Coordinates of C-alpha atoms and ligand atoms in Angstrom, one line a residue:
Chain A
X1 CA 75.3 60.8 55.3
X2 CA 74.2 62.3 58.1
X3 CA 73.8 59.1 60.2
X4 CA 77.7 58.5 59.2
X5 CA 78.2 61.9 60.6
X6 CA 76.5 61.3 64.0
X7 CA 77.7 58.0 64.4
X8 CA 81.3 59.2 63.4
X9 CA 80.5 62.4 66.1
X10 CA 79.3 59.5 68.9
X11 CA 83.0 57.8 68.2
X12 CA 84.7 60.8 68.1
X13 CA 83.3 62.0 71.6
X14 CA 83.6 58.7 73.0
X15 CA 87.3 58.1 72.3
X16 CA 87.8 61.6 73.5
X17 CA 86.1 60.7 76.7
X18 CA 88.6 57.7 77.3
X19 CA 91.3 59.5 76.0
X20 CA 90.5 63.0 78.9
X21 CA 90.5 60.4 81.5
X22 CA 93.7 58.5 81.1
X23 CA 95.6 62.4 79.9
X24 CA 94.2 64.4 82.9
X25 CA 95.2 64.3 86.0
X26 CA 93.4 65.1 88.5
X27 CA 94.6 67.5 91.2
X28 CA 96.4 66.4 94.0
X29 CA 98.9 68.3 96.8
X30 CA 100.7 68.4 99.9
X31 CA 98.3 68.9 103.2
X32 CA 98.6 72.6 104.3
X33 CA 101.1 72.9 107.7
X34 CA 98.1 74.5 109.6
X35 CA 94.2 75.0 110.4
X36 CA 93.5 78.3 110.2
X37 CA 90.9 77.7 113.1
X38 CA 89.7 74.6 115.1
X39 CA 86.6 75.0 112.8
X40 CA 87.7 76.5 109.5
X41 CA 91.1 74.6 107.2
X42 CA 92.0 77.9 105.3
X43 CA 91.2 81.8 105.7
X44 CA 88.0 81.9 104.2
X45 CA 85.6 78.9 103.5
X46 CA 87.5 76.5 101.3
X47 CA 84.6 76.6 98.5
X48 CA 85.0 80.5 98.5
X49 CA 88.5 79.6 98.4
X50 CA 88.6 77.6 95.2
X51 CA 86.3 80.0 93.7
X52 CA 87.7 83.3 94.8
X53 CA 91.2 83.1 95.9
X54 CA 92.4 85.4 92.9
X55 CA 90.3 88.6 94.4
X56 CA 91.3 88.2 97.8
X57 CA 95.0 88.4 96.7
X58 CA 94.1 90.9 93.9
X59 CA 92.5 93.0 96.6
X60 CA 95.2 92.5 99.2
X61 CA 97.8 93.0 96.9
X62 CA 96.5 96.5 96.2
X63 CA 96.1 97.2 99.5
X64 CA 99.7 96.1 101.0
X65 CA 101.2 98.1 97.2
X66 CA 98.7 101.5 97.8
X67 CA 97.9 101.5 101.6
X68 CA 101.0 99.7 103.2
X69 CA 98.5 97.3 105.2
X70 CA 101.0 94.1 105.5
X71 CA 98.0 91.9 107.5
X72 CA 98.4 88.5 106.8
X73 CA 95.3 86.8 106.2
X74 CA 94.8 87.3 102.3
X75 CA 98.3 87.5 102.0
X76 CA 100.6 85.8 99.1
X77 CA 103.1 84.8 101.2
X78 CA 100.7 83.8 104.0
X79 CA 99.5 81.1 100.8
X80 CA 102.9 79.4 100.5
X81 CA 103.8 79.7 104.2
X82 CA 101.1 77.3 104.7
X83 CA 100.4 75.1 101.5
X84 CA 104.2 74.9 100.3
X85 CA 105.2 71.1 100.5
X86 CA 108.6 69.4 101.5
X87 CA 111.2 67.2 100.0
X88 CA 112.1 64.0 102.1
X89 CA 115.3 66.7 103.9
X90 CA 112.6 69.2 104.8
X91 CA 113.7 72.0 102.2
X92 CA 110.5 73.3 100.6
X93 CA 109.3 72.4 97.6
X94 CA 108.4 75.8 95.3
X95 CA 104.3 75.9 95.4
X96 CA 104.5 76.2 91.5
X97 CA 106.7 73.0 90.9
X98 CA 104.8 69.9 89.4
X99 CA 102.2 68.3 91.9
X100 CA 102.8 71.1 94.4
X101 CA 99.4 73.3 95.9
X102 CA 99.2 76.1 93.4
X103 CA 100.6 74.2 90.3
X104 CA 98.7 71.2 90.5
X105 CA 95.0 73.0 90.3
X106 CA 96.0 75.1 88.3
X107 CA 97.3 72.5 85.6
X108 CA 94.3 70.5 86.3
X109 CA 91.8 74.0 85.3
X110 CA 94.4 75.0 82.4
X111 CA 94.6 78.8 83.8
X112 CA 98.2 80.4 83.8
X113 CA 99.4 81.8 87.1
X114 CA 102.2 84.8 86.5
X115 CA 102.2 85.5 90.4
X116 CA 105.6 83.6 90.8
X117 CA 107.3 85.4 87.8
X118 CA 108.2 87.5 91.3
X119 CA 106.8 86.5 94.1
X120 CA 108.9 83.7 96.3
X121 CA 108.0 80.1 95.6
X122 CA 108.6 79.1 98.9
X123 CA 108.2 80.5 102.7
X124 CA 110.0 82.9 104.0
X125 CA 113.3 82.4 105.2
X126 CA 114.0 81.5 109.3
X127 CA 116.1 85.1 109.2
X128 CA 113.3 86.9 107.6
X129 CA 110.8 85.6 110.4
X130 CA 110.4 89.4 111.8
X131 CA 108.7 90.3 108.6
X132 CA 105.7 88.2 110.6
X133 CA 105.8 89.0 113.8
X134 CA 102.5 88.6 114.8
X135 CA 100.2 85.4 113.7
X136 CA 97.3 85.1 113.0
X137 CA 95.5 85.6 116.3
X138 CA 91.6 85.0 116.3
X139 CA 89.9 83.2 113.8
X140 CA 86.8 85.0 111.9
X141 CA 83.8 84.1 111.7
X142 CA 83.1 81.0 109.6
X143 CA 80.7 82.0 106.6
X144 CA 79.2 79.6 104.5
X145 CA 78.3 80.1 100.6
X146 CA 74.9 80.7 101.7
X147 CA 75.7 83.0 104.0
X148 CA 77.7 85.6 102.1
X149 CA 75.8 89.0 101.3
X150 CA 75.4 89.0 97.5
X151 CA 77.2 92.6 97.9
X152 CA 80.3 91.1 99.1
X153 CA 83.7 93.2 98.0
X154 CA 85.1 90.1 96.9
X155 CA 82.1 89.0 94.7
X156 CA 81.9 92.4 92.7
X157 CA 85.7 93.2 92.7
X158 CA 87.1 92.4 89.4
X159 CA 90.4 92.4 90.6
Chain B
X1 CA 97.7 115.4 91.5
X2 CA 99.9 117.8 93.3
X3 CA 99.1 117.8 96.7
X4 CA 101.1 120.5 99.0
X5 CA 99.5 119.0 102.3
X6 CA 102.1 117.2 103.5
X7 CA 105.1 119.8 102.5
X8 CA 107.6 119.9 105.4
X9 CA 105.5 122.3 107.1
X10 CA 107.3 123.0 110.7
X11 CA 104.8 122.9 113.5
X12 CA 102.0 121.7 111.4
X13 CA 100.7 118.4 112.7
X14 CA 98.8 117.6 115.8
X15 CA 100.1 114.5 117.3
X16 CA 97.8 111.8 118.2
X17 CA 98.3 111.3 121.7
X18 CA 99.7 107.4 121.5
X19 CA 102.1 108.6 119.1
X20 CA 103.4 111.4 121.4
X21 CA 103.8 108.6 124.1
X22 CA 105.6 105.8 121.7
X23 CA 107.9 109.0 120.1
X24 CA 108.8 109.4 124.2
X25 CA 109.4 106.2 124.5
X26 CA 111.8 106.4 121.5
X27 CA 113.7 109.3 122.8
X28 CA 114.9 106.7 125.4
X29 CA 116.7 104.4 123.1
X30 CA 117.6 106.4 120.1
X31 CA 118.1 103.9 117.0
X32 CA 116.7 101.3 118.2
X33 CA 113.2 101.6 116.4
X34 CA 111.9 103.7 114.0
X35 CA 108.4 104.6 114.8
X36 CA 106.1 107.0 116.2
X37 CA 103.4 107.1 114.3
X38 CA 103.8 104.1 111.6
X39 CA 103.2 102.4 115.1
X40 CA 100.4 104.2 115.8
X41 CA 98.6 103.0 112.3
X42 CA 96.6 100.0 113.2
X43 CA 98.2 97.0 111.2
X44 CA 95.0 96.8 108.8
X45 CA 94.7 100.7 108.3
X46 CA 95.6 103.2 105.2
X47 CA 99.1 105.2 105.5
X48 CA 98.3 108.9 105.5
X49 CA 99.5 112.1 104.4
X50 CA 99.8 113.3 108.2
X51 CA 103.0 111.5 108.5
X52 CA 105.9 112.4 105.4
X53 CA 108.9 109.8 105.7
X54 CA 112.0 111.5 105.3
X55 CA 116.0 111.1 105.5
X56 CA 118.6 113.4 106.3
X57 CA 122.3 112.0 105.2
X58 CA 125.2 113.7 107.1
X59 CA 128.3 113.6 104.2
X60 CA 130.7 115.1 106.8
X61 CA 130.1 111.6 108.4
X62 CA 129.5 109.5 105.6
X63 CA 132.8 107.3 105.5
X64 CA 134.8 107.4 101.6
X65 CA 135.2 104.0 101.1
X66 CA 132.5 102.3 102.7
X67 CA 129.7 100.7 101.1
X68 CA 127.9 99.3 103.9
X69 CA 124.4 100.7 103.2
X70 CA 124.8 99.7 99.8
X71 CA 125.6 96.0 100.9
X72 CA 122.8 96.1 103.4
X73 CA 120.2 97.1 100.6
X74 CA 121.6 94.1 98.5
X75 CA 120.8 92.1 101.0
X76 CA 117.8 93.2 102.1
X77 CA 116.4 92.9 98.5
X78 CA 118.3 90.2 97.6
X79 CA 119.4 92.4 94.5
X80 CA 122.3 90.1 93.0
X81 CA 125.0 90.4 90.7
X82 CA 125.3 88.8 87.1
X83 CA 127.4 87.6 84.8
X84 CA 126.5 91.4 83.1
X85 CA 127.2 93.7 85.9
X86 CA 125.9 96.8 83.8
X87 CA 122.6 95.4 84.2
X88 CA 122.2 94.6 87.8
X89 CA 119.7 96.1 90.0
X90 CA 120.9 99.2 92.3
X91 CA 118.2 100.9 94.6
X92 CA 121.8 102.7 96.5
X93 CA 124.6 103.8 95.0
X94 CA 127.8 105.3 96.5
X95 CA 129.1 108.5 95.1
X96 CA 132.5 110.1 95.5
X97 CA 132.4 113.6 94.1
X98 CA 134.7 116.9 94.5
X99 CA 134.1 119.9 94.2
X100 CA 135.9 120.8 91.1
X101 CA 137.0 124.5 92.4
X102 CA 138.1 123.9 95.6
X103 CA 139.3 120.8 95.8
X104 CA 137.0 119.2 98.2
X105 CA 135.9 115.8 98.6
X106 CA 132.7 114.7 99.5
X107 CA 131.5 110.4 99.6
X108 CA 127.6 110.3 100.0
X109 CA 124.9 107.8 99.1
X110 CA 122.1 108.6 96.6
X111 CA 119.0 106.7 96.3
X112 CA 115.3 107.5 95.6
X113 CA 114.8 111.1 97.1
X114 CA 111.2 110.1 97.4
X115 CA 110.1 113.5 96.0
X116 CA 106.7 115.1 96.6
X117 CA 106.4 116.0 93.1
X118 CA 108.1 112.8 91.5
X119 CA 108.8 113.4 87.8
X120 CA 108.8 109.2 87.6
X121 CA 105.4 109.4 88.2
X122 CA 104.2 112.2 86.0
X123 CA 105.7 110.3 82.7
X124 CA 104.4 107.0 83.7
X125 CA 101.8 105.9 81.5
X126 CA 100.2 103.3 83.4
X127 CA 99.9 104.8 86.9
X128 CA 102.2 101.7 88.1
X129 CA 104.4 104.9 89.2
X130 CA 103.1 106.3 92.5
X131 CA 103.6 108.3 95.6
X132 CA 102.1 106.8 98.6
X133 CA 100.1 108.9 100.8
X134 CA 103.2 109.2 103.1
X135 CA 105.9 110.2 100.6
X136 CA 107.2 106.7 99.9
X137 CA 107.4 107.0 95.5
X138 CA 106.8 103.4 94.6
X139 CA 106.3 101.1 91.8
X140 CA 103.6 98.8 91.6
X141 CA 105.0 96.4 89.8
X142 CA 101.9 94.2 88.6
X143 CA 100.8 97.4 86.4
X144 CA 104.0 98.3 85.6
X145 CA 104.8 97.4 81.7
X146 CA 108.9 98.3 81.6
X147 CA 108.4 100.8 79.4
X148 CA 111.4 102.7 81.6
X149 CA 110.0 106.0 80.7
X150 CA 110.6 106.6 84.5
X151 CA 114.0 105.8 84.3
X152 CA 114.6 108.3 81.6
X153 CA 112.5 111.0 83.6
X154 CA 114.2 110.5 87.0
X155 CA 116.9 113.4 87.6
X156 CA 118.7 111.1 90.0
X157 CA 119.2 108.0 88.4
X158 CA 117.7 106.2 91.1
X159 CA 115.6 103.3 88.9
X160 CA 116.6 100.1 87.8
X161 CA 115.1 97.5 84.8
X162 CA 115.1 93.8 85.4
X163 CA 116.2 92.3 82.2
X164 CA 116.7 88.7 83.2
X165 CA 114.4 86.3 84.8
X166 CA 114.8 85.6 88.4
X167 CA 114.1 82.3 90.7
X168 CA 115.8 83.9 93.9
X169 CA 113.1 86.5 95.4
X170 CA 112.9 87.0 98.5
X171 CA 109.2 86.9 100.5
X172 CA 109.2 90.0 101.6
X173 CA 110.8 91.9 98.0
X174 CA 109.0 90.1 94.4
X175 CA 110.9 91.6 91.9
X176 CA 110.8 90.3 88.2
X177 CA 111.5 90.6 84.8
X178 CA 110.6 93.3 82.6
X179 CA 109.6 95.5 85.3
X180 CA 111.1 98.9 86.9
X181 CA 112.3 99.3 90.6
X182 CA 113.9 101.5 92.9
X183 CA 115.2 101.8 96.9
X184 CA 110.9 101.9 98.6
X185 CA 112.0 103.5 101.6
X186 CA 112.1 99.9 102.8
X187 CA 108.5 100.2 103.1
X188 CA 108.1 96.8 104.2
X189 CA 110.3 97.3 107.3
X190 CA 109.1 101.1 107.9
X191 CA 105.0 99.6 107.8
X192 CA 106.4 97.0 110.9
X193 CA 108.2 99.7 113.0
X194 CA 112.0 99.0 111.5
X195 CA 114.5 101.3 110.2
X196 CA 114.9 100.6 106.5
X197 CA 118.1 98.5 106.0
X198 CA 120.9 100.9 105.0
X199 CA 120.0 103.3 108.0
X200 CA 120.4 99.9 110.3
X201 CA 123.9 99.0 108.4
X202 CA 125.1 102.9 108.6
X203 CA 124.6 102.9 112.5
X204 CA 125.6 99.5 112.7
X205 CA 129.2 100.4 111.4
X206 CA 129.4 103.4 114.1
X207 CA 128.9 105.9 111.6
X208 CA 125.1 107.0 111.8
X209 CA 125.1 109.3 109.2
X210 CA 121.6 108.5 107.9
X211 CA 119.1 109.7 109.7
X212 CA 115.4 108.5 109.2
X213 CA 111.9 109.5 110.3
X214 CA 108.6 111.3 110.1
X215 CA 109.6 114.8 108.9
X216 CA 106.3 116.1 109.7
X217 CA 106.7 115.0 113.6
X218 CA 108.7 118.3 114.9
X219 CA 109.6 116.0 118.3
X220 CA 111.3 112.9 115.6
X221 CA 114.8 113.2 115.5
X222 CA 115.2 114.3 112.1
X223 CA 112.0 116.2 112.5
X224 CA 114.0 118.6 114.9
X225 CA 117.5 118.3 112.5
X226 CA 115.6 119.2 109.5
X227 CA 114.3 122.5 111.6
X228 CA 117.5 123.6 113.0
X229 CA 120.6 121.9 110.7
X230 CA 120.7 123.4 107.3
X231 CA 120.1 120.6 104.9
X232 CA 120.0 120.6 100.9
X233 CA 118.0 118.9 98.4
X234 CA 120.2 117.3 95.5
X235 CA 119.2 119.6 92.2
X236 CA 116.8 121.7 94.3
X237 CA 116.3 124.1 91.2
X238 CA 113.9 121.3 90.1
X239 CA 111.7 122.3 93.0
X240 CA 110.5 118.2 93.5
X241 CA 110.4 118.9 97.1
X242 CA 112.8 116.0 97.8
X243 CA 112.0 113.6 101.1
X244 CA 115.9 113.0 101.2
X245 CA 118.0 115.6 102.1
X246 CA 121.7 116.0 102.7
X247 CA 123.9 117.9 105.2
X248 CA 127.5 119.4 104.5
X249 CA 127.0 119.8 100.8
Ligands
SF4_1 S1 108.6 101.4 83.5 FE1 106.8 100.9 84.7 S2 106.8 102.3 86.4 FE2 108.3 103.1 84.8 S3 107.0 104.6 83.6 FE3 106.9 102.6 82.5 S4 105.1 101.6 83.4 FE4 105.6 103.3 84.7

């Protein structure tokens, strides 16, 4: 009986197996409009990225709601200026649409995102461009995993 | 939390000195630019209590029939319209009263007034109700749960519920369902050096009855009309210390 159960167990894991690959897809999106340096692709390290995004925006969002600090680096809006996509006439694609940068990943790691229940799915508008006057003007240092103090505000904030 | 430091307190504040020399520069193009000291604050540092935003409105020049500061915030916020106009969104509202003894007639806008002693913030259970270090009473809407106890508490009417889902928001304004907001001083303009919308759209259509500024910066133009123009707060028995104040009432 037990041997039925394993070999039942082995079949049921391996038709799962096929099954995962063929159902999930894996993540794919439009390239981001800009480097954010000749050295680095996005503000922080892209593997602190994938981990971490969440606590930089947590983090900048209280800081722009409490303190009124509008910098763009960690900002929402600075995420979908850059890794919104376009439809074949140039009008942007909302980030949280099917295959677009936010959506796709997010899909893909089964985690809900409520961010655009409000915020703007796409960049800001031409006529809105003073909201951003300045741009981002020197890149920061490049950090690697390695390299980041295990104290970091972003690895003990809980957002 | 009641914190009197930053009571319009004539004479009070020290200026730094680049703020003296950006509030000269000012006093060469009035209403062009807002800002003294919100210029002086580094883009990545804290607002603080030294500076108190204020408005003064001017109803002997406010114009019966126009709406433009109304419009303006619409805009601004991209605060539209529905097919259930008793639930849209109004940070602004125009007011036509008269005074019911004598007759007279008086058209002013009321908005947040931005108290120093917001009761919106004392009911609200989740803290998503607060007064930023310089006077701007916001709503932070990701802790915000719609509860609308602030609505109830707020003598002036000045909140607003979002009952529908929205697709339209603007960068610069989220705004969603299920949440509570009202007029922020257009703190996203004020934090870049711009006058908040409706001031722009008042002076725009020649009638510059708002005036906006720093109340705590004696040299700011409605730092000195504060001082020498007799101004009233709107229910002043409450004693909320209110950041906008009107003249000719
Ligand atoms: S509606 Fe939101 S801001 Fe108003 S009292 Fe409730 S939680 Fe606070």
């Amino acid at each position: 009986m037990k041997l039925v159960s394993l070999g039942l167990l082995g079949v049921l894991v391996v038709a799962a197996g096929q099954a995962g690959d063929s159902r999930i897809t894996e993540p794919s999106w439009p390239p981001a409009r800009a480097k954010f340096s000749d050295i680095q692709g996005c503000v922080e390290p892209t593997e602190v990225m994938r981990k971490d995004h969440m606590r930089f925006l947590f983090h900048q969002r209280d800081r722009t709601v409490h303190q009124g600090i509008r910098t763009e680096r960690h900002s929402l809006v600075g995420c979908v200026d850059c890794h919104s996509g376009e439809d074949q006439n140039g009008k942007p694609i909302p980030i949280n649409a099917a295959g677009q940068f936010c959506q796709s990943c997010h899909a893909y790691a089964g985690v809900n995102m409520d961010c655009f229940q409000c915020h703007a799915t796409t960049p800001p508008l031409q006529t809105s461009a003073s909201y951003f006057p300045t741009k981002i003007a020197k890149p920061m240092t490049v950090m690697t995993l390695a390299a980041l103090p295990a104290n970091a505000w972003y690895l003990s904030c809980d957002g | 939390m009641a914190d009197n430091s930053n009571r319009l307190q004539p004479g009070r504040r020290q200026f730094l000195s680049k703020a003296a020399a950006t509030a000269t520069l000012l006093a060469l193009a009035p209403g062009v630019r807002l800002v003294d000291l919100a210029r002086a604050r580094a883009e990545d540092e804290p607002v603080t209590a030294a500076v108190r935003w204020g408005m003064l409105i001017d109803t002997t020049k406010c114009a019966q029939g126009c709406d433009a500061c109304v419009r303006a915030c619409d805009t601004e916020f991209g605060l539209t319209t529905s097919d259930r106009p008793e639930i849209d969104a109004h940070y602004i509202r125009k007011l036509d009263i008269r005074d019911e003894h004598t007759g007279k007639t008086y058209s002013l806008p009321m908005l947040c007034q931005h108290c120093e002693h917001p009761p919106c913030v004392d009911v609200c259970p989740t803290g998503a109700s607060f007064r930023r270090a310089d006077g701007m009473v916001l709503v932070d809407k990701h802790t915000c749960i719609g509860c609308r106890y602030c609505m109830m508490a707020c003598p002036y009417k000045a909140r607003s519920f979002i009952h529908e889902e929205l697709t339209t928001q603007l960068s610069h304004a989220p705004r969603g369902k299920g949440t509570v907001e009202s007029c922020t001083f257009c703190a996203h303009r004020v934090d870049r050096g711009q006058m908040p919308a409706c001031v722009e759209s008042c002076a725009a259509e020649g009638h510059h009855a708002m005036v906006f500024g720093d109340v705590n910066d004696a040299s700011s133009e409605i730092g000195k009309r504060v001082r020498q123009v007799p101004s009233r707060q709107v229910r002043a028995d409450l004693n909320l210390n209110t950041a906008v104040r009107y003249e000719g009432l």
